[in-house]
Tab-separated table of C-alpha atoms in Angstrom:
chain	number	residue	atom	x	y	z
A	1	MET	CA	48.122	144.840	133.323
A	2	SER	CA	51.592	144.679	131.820
A	3	VAL	CA	54.634	144.086	134.002
A	4	VAL	CA	57.211	146.885	133.680
A	5	GLU	CA	61.022	146.303	133.985
A	6	ASN	CA	63.821	148.860	133.882
A	7	TRP	CA	67.028	148.266	132.077
A	8	THR	CA	70.294	149.784	130.767
A	9	ILE	CA	72.556	148.581	128.040
A	10	GLU	CA	75.633	150.145	126.343
A	11	GLY	CA	74.994	152.204	123.256
A	12	SER	CA	76.950	154.324	120.889
A	13	ALA	CA	80.346	155.574	122.133
A	14	GLY	CA	79.794	153.570	125.300
A	15	GLU	CA	76.976	155.815	126.497
A	16	PRO	CA	74.025	154.155	128.156
A	17	ILE	CA	70.665	153.368	126.514
A	18	ILE	CA	68.023	153.283	129.244
A	19	GLY	CA	64.746	151.636	128.724
A	20	ASN	CA	61.560	150.108	130.062
A	21	THR	CA	60.067	146.781	129.118
A	22	HIS	CA	56.294	146.098	129.181
A	23	ARG	CA	55.523	142.390	129.262
A	24	PRO	CA	52.149	140.871	128.465
A	25	ASP	CA	50.187	138.847	130.968
A	26	GLY	CA	50.249	135.685	128.878
A	27	ASP	CA	52.709	134.083	126.507
A	28	PRO	CA	54.136	136.748	124.115
A	29	ILE	CA	53.691	136.490	120.368
A	30	GLY	CA	56.468	138.899	119.518
A	31	ALA	CA	58.502	141.898	120.656
A	32	MET	CA	58.397	145.608	119.639
A	33	LEU	CA	61.016	148.299	119.924
A	34	ILE	CA	59.604	151.796	120.386
A	35	ALA	CA	61.919	154.613	119.153
A	36	HIS	CA	61.313	158.261	119.969
A	37	GLY	CA	61.910	161.188	117.774
A	38	PHE	CA	63.891	164.471	117.838
A	39	LYS	CA	63.903	166.010	121.330
A	40	GLY	CA	61.689	163.063	122.346
A	41	TYR	CA	62.328	160.364	125.019
A	42	LYS	CA	60.842	157.095	126.144
A	43	ASP	CA	58.443	158.749	128.672
A	44	TYR	CA	57.244	161.391	126.314
A	45	GLY	CA	53.461	161.826	125.764
A	46	MET	CA	52.123	158.726	123.883
A	47	PHE	CA	55.085	156.306	124.293
A	48	PRO	CA	54.167	154.734	127.611
A	49	ARG	CA	50.587	154.213	126.438
A	50	ILE	CA	51.865	152.705	123.194
A	51	ALA	CA	53.970	150.214	125.126
A	52	VAL	CA	51.040	149.348	127.503
A	53	GLU	CA	48.725	148.834	124.539
A	54	MET	CA	51.138	146.712	122.620
A	55	ALA	CA	51.698	144.508	125.674
A	56	GLY	CA	47.865	144.140	125.744
A	57	ARG	CA	48.177	142.817	122.187
A	58	GLY	CA	50.635	140.109	123.394
A	59	LEU	CA	53.874	141.903	122.512
A	60	ILE	CA	56.863	142.454	124.785
A	61	ALA	CA	57.249	146.227	124.280
A	62	HIS	CA	60.705	147.919	124.817
A	63	ARG	CA	60.654	151.746	124.900
A	64	PHE	CA	63.989	153.364	125.316
A	65	ASN	CA	66.032	156.577	125.078
A	66	PHE	CA	68.668	156.789	122.376
A	67	SER	CA	72.117	157.100	124.010
A	68	HIS	CA	72.612	160.640	122.689
A	69	ALA	CA	69.013	161.911	123.279
A	70	GLY	CA	70.352	163.909	126.148
A	71	MET	CA	67.573	162.602	128.432
A	72	THR	CA	67.818	160.480	131.477
A	73	ASP	CA	65.068	159.369	133.938
A	74	ASN	CA	64.973	162.984	135.140
A	75	LEU	CA	62.123	164.178	132.950
A	76	GLU	CA	62.389	167.883	133.811
A	77	THR	CA	65.448	168.625	131.768
A	78	PHE	CA	67.897	167.441	129.137
A	79	GLU	CA	70.549	166.485	131.675
A	80	ARG	CA	73.105	165.689	128.954
A	81	PRO	CA	72.948	168.431	126.373
A	82	ASP	CA	76.520	167.525	125.422
A	83	LEU	CA	75.364	164.151	124.204
A	84	PHE	CA	72.389	165.747	122.406
A	85	GLU	CA	74.829	168.011	120.478
A	86	ASN	CA	76.850	164.917	119.330
A	87	ASP	CA	73.911	162.856	118.145
A	88	THR	CA	73.971	161.603	114.542
A	89	TRP	CA	72.041	159.111	112.387
A	90	ASN	CA	74.888	156.551	112.708
A	91	ARG	CA	74.723	156.705	116.442
A	92	GLN	CA	70.986	156.169	116.415
A	93	VAL	CA	71.220	153.256	114.078
A	94	GLU	CA	73.972	151.811	116.269
A	95	ASP	CA	71.733	152.181	119.240
A	96	LEU	CA	68.733	150.544	117.618
A	97	ARG	CA	70.929	147.627	116.464
A	98	ALA	CA	72.302	147.347	120.058
A	99	VAL	CA	68.758	146.941	121.424
A	100	MET	CA	67.906	144.479	118.726
A	101	ASN	CA	71.044	142.479	119.535
A	102	ALA	CA	70.128	142.554	123.216
A	103	VAL	CA	66.827	140.979	122.426
A	104	GLU	CA	68.467	138.446	120.194
A	105	ASP	CA	71.078	137.326	122.778
A	106	GLY	CA	68.561	137.259	125.613
A	107	THR	CA	69.811	140.264	127.512
A	108	LEU	CA	66.339	141.754	126.982
A	109	SER	CA	63.108	139.781	126.726
A	110	GLY	CA	61.971	138.430	123.384
A	111	ARG	CA	64.666	136.105	122.161
A	112	GLY	CA	63.475	133.974	119.304
A	113	LEU	CA	60.225	135.946	118.810
A	114	PRO	CA	59.300	137.992	115.816
A	115	LEU	CA	60.578	141.540	116.336
A	116	VAL	CA	58.722	144.682	115.060
A	117	ILE	CA	60.416	148.065	115.031
A	118	PHE	CA	58.286	151.192	115.613
A	119	GLY	CA	59.631	154.752	115.350
A	120	HIS	CA	57.985	158.077	115.685
A	121	SER	CA	59.157	161.061	113.563
A	122	ARG	CA	62.977	161.029	113.542
A	123	GLY	CA	62.801	157.563	115.220
A	124	GLY	CA	60.900	156.387	112.129
A	125	VAL	CA	63.785	157.463	109.949
A	126	THR	CA	66.137	155.561	112.180
A	127	ALA	CA	63.948	152.457	111.924
A	128	LEU	CA	63.901	152.689	108.071
A	129	LEU	CA	67.687	153.312	107.955
A	130	ALA	CA	68.470	150.371	110.264
A	131	ALA	CA	66.228	148.036	108.256
A	132	GLY	CA	67.478	149.226	104.863
A	133	ARG	CA	71.223	149.208	105.754
A	134	PHE	CA	71.096	145.621	106.941
A	135	ALA	CA	68.427	144.226	104.665
A	136	GLY	CA	69.439	140.778	103.404
A	137	ASP	CA	72.332	140.397	105.827
A	138	ALA	CA	71.998	136.916	107.212
A	139	SER	CA	74.491	137.684	110.016
A	140	VAL	CA	72.095	140.173	111.807
A	141	THR	CA	68.589	140.074	113.137
A	142	GLN	CA	65.998	141.012	110.508
A	143	PRO	CA	62.826	142.670	111.633
A	144	ALA	CA	59.422	140.982	111.064
A	145	GLY	CA	58.048	144.412	110.387
A	146	VAL	CA	58.842	148.141	110.399
A	147	ALA	CA	56.253	150.788	111.378
A	148	THR	CA	56.635	154.548	111.361
A	149	ALA	CA	54.477	157.428	112.522
A	150	SER	CA	55.017	160.982	111.216
A	151	ALA	CA	58.418	160.103	109.682
A	152	PRO	CA	60.233	162.590	107.386
A	153	HIS	CA	61.356	161.256	103.960
A	154	ALA	CA	64.935	162.345	104.168
A	155	CYS	CA	67.894	162.355	106.637
A	156	ASN	CA	68.871	166.086	106.215
A	157	PHE	CA	66.134	168.308	107.303
A	158	LEU	CA	68.309	171.445	107.265
A	159	SER	CA	67.949	174.251	104.736
A	160	LYS	CA	71.026	175.250	102.704
A	161	ALA	CA	71.502	178.290	104.832
A	162	GLU	CA	71.295	176.238	108.052
A	163	SER	CA	73.758	173.660	106.653
A	164	LYS	CA	76.174	176.398	105.731
A	165	LEU	CA	75.950	177.975	109.194
A	166	LEU	CA	76.396	174.584	110.894
A	167	LEU	CA	79.566	173.898	108.942
A	168	GLU	CA	80.997	177.351	109.592
A	169	GLN	CA	79.894	177.774	113.242
A	170	GLY	CA	80.062	174.123	114.260
A	171	PHE	CA	76.647	174.048	115.798
A	172	LEU	CA	73.056	175.248	115.510
A	173	VAL	CA	70.944	176.371	118.337
A	174	SER	CA	67.740	174.321	118.723
A	175	PRO	CA	65.607	175.567	121.591
A	176	SER	CA	63.528	173.213	123.687
A	177	SER	CA	60.085	174.768	124.297
A	178	ARG	CA	59.490	172.158	126.957
A	179	THR	CA	62.555	172.934	129.196
A	180	GLY	CA	63.572	176.340	127.901
A	181	GLN	CA	67.105	175.088	127.232
A	182	GLN	CA	69.211	176.264	124.244
A	183	LEU	CA	70.155	172.943	122.901
A	184	ARG	CA	72.669	172.496	120.097
A	185	ILE	CA	72.857	170.371	116.923
A	186	GLY	CA	76.535	169.658	116.372
A	187	ARG	CA	78.444	169.602	113.161
A	188	ALA	CA	78.929	165.824	113.308
A	189	PHE	CA	75.298	165.474	112.376
A	190	LEU	CA	76.008	166.904	108.906
A	191	ASP	CA	79.625	165.821	108.579
A	192	GLU	CA	78.752	162.120	108.554
A	193	GLN	CA	76.074	162.618	105.913
A	194	LEU	CA	78.505	164.508	103.649
A	195	ALA	CA	81.151	161.902	104.137
A	196	ASP	CA	78.835	158.965	103.405
A	197	PRO	CA	75.809	160.103	101.455
A	198	ASP	CA	74.863	156.610	100.329
A	199	ALA	CA	74.385	155.433	103.946
A	200	HIS	CA	72.012	158.430	104.445
A	201	ASP	CA	69.988	158.113	101.251
A	202	LEU	CA	66.828	157.184	103.080
A	203	LEU	CA	64.601	156.462	100.050
A	204	THR	CA	67.150	154.280	98.348
A	205	LEU	CA	67.743	152.335	101.550
A	206	ALA	CA	64.041	152.027	102.156
A	207	ALA	CA	63.680	150.328	98.800
A	208	ARG	CA	65.887	147.427	100.078
A	209	ILE	CA	63.437	146.578	102.872
A	210	THR	CA	61.611	143.288	102.283
A	211	CYS	CA	59.591	142.986	105.481
A	212	PRO	CA	56.101	144.557	105.796
A	213	VAL	CA	55.956	148.221	106.435
A	214	LEU	CA	53.299	150.403	108.020
A	215	LEU	CA	53.316	154.190	107.481
A	216	VAL	CA	51.067	156.272	109.749
A	217	HIS	CA	50.813	160.070	109.377
A	218	GLY	CA	48.645	162.787	110.892
A	219	GLU	CA	46.445	164.685	108.401
A	220	LEU	CA	47.195	168.021	110.192
A	221	ASP	CA	50.839	167.435	110.959
A	222	SER	CA	52.502	170.882	110.706
A	223	THR	CA	55.945	169.527	111.706
A	224	VAL	CA	56.367	166.788	109.075
A	225	PRO	CA	54.032	167.183	106.099
A	226	THR	CA	51.880	164.217	104.925
A	227	PHE	CA	53.601	164.064	101.565
A	228	CYS	CA	56.610	162.541	103.388
A	229	ALA	CA	54.613	159.387	103.898
A	230	SER	CA	53.781	159.321	100.190
A	231	ARG	CA	57.432	159.693	99.224
A	232	ILE	CA	58.467	156.904	101.553
A	233	ALA	CA	55.627	154.666	100.203
A	234	GLU	CA	56.665	155.293	96.586
A	235	ALA	CA	60.226	154.241	97.435
A	236	LEU	CA	59.313	150.930	99.034
A	237	THR	CA	59.546	147.864	96.819
A	238	ASP	CA	56.491	146.199	98.371
A	239	LEU	CA	53.258	148.117	98.889
A	240	PRO	CA	53.096	149.350	102.474
A	241	ARG	CA	50.087	149.853	104.677
A	242	ILE	CA	49.250	153.603	104.917
A	243	GLU	CA	47.054	155.301	107.431
A	244	ILE	CA	46.446	159.031	107.245
A	245	VAL	CA	44.788	159.869	110.524
A	246	PRO	CA	42.082	162.551	110.175
A	247	GLY	CA	42.529	165.527	112.444
A	248	ALA	CA	45.817	164.262	113.825
A	249	ASP	CA	48.787	166.548	114.582
A	250	HIS	CA	52.415	165.411	114.871
A	251	VAL	CA	51.918	163.725	118.262
A	252	TYR	CA	48.335	162.471	117.541
A	253	ASN	CA	46.751	165.079	119.759
A	254	THR	CA	48.365	163.669	122.862
A	255	PRO	CA	49.481	165.821	125.863
A	256	ASN	CA	52.921	165.482	127.480
A	257	PRO	CA	52.860	163.966	129.999
A	258	MET	CA	49.807	161.732	129.234
A	259	PRO	CA	48.206	160.644	132.594
A	260	PRO	CA	48.257	156.822	132.806
A	261	ASP	CA	44.527	156.635	133.231
A	262	ALA	CA	43.611	159.168	130.511
A	263	GLU	CA	41.568	158.149	127.543
A	264	PRO	CA	43.582	158.322	124.333
A	265	SER	CA	42.532	160.945	121.812
A	266	PRO	CA	40.519	159.542	118.834
A	267	GLN	CA	43.655	160.214	116.766
A	268	LEU	CA	45.979	158.283	119.086
A	269	ARG	CA	43.437	155.510	119.291
A	270	GLU	CA	43.557	155.206	115.450
A	271	LEU	CA	47.419	155.020	115.633
A	272	LEU	CA	47.211	152.372	118.364
A	273	THR	CA	44.732	150.272	116.408
A	274	ALA	CA	46.735	150.460	113.170
A	275	LEU	CA	49.978	149.643	114.908
A	276	GLY	CA	48.523	146.831	117.044
A	277	ASP	CA	46.872	145.192	113.982
A	278	PHE	CA	50.036	145.510	112.000
A	279	ALA	CA	52.274	144.035	114.729
A	280	GLN	CA	49.951	141.107	115.338
A	281	ASP	CA	49.901	140.312	111.620
A	282	CYS	CA	53.701	140.453	111.493
A	283	CYS	CA	53.929	138.064	114.445
A	284	ALA	CA	51.331	135.601	113.331
């Protein structure tokens, strides 16, 4: 059984990033960062199970909430909808880099070990952005591998009508079916992309990535279509591993919350196997 530690570090705009670390029983072979998606959080559905399984593979697994996810350790609600409204890609990349730096400097466990980044859905985009923006920069930590599950192939998922309304109104309402809250996407999300399109050109940035990449996608994902994985794969310079999971939806048929002793769905088990094999290869 993995040992679980709680931690908090400073993230974007000085807001806290809260996380949990799962340590393997024996000597670790590497570390993994587990990044959630839009309206997700570190305790959502499959993420605790992913961390436990990766610890069982010999990895120090860090799952965390992005600083502007709006979530705290109170899982019943988005306690900070004001932060959620001001979330942007730059903030998420800054948060991911902050966690990577904390591992590198020894604040979090895993210093000196190979580091694999895993992101689900929007977290997968953040992982690709962070790896692509800093690819080849000797002054920063380079990942040993990047893995995504159900990731979109672009940063701007808004329609032209939604983009126009966001710029005019200053926000878009984005309801949470889980909590019933009327969350908002703030104008800053689009403003930064319009101000610096090159830094948000996901496919061009992905082409700069030189480490191994794994792309997992659910065959029946109605939230992010499977063609997104193909588009990302086509952009990558080196051939990635691709796993299209039969019968899998956006969350790999996993309930939220997932009871700690519950058996993973066959679809989640396929994701866990692909991710664990990939991570072990990257850390070998």
